[in-house]
Short mmCIF file of C-alpha atoms in Angstrom, two decimals:
data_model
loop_
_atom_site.label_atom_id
_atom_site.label_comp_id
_atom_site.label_asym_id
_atom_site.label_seq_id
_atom_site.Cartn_x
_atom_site.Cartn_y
_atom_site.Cartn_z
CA UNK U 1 135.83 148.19 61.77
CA UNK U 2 134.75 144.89 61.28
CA UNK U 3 136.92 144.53 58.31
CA UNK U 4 139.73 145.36 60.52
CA UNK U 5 139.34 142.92 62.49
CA UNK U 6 138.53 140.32 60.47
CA UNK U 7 141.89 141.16 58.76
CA UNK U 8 143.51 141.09 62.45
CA UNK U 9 142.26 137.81 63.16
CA UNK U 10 143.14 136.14 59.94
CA UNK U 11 146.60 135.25 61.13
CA UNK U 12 145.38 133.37 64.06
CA UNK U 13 143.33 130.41 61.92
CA UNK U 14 140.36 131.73 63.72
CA UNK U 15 136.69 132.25 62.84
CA UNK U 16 135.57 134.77 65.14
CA UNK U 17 131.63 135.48 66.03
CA UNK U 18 131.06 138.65 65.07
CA UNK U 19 127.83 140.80 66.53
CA UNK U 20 127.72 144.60 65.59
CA UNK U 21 126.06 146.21 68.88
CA UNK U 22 125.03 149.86 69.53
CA UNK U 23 125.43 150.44 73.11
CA UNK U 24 123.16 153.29 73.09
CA UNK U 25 120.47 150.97 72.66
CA UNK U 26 119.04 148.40 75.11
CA UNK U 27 117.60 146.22 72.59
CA UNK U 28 121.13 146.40 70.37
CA UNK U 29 122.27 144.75 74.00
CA UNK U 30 120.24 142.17 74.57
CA UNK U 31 120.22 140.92 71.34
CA UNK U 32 123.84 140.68 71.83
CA UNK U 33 124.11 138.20 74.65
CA UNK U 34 121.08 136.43 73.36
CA UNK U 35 123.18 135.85 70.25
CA UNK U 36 125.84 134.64 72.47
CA UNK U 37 123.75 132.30 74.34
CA UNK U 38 121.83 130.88 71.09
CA UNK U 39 124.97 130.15 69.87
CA UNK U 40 125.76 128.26 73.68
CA UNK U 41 129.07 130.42 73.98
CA UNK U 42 130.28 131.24 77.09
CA UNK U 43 132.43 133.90 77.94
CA UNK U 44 135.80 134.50 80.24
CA UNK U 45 136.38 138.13 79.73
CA UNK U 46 134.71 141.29 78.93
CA UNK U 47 136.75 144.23 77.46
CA UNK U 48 134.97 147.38 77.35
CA UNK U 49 136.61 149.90 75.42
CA UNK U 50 134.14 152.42 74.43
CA UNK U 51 133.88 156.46 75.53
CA UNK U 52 132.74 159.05 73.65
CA UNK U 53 131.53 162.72 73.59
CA UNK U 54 130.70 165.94 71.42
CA UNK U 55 134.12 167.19 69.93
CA UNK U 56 132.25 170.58 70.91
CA UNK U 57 132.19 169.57 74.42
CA UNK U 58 136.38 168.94 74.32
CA UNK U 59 137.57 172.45 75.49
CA UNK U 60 136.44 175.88 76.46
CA UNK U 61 134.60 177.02 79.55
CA UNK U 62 132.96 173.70 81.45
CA UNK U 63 130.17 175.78 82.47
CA UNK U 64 128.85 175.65 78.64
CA UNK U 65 128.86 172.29 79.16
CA UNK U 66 125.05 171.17 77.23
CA UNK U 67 122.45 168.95 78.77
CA UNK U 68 122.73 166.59 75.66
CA UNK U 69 126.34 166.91 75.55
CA UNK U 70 126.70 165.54 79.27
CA UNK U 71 123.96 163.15 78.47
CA UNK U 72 126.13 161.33 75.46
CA UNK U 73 129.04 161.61 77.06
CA UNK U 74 127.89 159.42 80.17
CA UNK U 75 125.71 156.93 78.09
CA UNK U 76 128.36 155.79 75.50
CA UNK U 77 131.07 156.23 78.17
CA UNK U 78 130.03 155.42 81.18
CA UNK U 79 126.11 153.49 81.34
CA UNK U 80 127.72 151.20 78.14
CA UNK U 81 129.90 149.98 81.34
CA UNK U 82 126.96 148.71 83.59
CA UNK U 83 124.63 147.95 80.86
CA UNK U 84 127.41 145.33 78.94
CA UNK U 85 128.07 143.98 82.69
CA UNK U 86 124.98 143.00 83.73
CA UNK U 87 124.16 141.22 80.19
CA UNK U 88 127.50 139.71 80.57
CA UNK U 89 127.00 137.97 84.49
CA UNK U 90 124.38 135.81 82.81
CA UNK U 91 126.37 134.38 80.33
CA UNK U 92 130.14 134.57 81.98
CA UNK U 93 132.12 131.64 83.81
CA UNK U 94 133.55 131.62 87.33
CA UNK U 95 136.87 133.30 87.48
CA UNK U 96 135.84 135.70 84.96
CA UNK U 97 137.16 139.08 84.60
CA UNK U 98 135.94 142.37 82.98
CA UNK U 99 137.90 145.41 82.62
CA UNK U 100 137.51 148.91 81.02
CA UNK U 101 139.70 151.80 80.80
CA UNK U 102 139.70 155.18 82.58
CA UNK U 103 142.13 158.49 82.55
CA UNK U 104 143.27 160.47 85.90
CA UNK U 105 141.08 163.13 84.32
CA UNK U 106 138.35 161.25 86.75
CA UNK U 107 140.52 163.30 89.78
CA UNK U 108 142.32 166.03 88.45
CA UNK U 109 141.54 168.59 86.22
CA UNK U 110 142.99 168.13 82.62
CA UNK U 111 142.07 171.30 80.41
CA UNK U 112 140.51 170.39 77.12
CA UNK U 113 139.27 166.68 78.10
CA UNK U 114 136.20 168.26 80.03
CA UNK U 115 133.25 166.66 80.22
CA UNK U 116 135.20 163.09 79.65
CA UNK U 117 136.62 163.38 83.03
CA UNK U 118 133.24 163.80 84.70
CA UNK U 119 132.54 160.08 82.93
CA UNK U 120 135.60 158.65 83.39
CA UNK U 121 134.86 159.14 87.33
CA UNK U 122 131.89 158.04 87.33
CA UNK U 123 133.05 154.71 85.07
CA UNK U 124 135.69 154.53 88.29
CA UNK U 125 132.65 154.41 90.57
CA UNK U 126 131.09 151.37 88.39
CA UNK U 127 133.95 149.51 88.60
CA UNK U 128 134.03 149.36 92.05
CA UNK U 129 130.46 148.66 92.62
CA UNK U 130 129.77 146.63 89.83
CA UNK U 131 133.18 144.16 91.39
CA UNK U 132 131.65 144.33 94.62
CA UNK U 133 127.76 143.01 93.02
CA UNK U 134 130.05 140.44 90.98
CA UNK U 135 132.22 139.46 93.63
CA UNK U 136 129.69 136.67 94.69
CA UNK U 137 129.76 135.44 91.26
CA UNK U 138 133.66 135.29 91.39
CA UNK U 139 133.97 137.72 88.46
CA UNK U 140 136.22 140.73 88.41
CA UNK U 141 135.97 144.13 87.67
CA UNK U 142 139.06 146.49 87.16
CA UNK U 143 139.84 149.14 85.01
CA UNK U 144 143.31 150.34 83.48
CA UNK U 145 144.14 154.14 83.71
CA UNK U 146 146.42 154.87 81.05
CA UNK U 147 148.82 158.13 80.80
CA UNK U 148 148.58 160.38 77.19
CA UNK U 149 148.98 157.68 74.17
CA UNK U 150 148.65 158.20 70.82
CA UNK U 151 145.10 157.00 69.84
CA UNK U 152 142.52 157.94 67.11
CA UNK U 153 139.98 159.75 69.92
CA UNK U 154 143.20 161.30 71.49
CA UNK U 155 143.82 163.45 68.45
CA UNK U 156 140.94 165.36 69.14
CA UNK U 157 141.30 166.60 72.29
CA UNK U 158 142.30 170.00 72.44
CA UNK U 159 145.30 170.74 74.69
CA UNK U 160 146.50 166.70 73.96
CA UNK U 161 149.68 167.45 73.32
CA UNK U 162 150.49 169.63 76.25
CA UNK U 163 149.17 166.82 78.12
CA UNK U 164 151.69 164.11 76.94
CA UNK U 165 154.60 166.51 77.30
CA UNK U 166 153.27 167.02 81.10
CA UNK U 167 153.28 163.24 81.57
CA UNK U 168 156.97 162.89 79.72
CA UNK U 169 158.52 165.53 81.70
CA UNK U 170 157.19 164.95 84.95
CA UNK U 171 156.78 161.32 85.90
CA UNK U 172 159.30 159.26 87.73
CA UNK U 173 160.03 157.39 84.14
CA UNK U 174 160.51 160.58 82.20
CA UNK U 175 159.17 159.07 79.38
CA UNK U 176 155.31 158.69 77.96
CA UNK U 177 153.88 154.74 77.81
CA UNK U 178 153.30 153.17 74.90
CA UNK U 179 150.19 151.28 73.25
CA UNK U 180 152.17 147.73 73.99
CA UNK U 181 152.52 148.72 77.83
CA UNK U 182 148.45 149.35 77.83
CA UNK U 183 147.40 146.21 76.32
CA UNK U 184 150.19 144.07 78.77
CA UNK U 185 148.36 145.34 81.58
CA UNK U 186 144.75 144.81 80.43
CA UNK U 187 146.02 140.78 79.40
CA UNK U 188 147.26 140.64 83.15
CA UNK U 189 144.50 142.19 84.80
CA UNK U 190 142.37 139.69 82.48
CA UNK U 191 144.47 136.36 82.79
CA UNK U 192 144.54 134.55 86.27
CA UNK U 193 147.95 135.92 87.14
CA UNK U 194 145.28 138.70 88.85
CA UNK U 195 143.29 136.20 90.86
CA UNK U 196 143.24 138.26 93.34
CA UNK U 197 142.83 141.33 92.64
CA UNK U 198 139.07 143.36 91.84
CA UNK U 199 137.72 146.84 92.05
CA UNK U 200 141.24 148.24 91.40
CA UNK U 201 142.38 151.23 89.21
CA UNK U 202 145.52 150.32 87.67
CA UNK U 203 147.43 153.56 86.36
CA UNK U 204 150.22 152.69 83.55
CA UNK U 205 151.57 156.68 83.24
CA UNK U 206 154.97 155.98 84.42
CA UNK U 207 154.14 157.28 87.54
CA UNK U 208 152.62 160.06 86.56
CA UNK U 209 149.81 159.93 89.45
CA UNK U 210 151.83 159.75 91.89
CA UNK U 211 153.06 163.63 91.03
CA UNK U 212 151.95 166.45 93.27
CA UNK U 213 154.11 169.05 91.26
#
């Protein structure tokens, strides 16, 4: 990964700070944003962009769901999420924004993504309680809920592809969004063209939420 983005960068005449952090563990954390603040660097914007869970836990009956299979799934996905924030407030400027993404699996039932929905509703919870604790601060908080798109983690959800020919056939658009279309609306909800807004879920399915049948 790192090599990625180091190779990503390299057309920008940039030297980026680079910090490897596990987010399963607190001291991984704060040895981030102690890094950050030895090195005085202040921050604008937070992008968390982290979920994950059991492959074994993607599909089947949700009653087998396993006590350690639920636990990972809501620590990488969805504690990552307050944890990064509140190392973040100490070190971010006024105006700031944070955002992380979600799926409407948080309120309607999407066979095969299972236990990923129960965290991405409770990551929709954090958003809107971590932008109301931040709101004093003037930081933001919103998250972008994206339709089906292609991704490395979406390849191993079972019943995936049913899921993006659902989206393509029955939203308003008629068509599934694109990885471009995501990132647009993460740079607006992070730039100060969204002043204004915090606590929102911003869906970018072509409409597809807005579909009863």
């Amino acid at each position: 990964m790192k090599e990625n983005l180091l190779k990503l960068v390299s057309e920008w005449n940039y030297n980026p700070m680079i910090i490897e952090c596990d987010v399963s563990n607190d001291n991984d954390i704060t040895k981030l944003y102690a890094d950050l603040n030895n090195a005085n660097q202040k921050i604008d914007m937070l992008v968390h962009s982290i979920a994950m869970a059991d492959k074994n836990e993607l599909g089947g009956d949700y009653l087998n769901l396993s006590r350690n299979g639920f636990k990972l799934a809501m620590d990488i996905s969805a504690y990552s999420f307050v944890s990064l924030c509140n190392g973040a407030r100490q070190i971010m400027n006024e105006q700031g924004s944070i955002i992380t993404f979600t799926f409407q699996a948080s309120e309607k039932v999407f066979p095969g993504y299972n236990v990923m929905g129960t965290a991405k509703a409770a990551l929709e919870h954090e958003v809107r309680q971590i932008a109301y604790t931040l709101g004093e601060s003037k930081i933001r908080v919103n998250a972008v809920s994206a339709g089906p798109v292609d991704t490395l983690s979406s390849r191993v959800i079972q019943g995936y592809k049913n899921m993006k020919n659902a989206a393509s056939e029955k939203s308003p658009l008629k068509r599934n969004i694109t990885l471009d279309e995501v990132a647009n609306s993460a740079l607006f909800l992070l730039s100060d063209m969204s002043s204004g807004i915090t606590g929102e879920i911003l869906h970018v399915d072509s409409g597809y939420n807005i579909m009863g049948i």
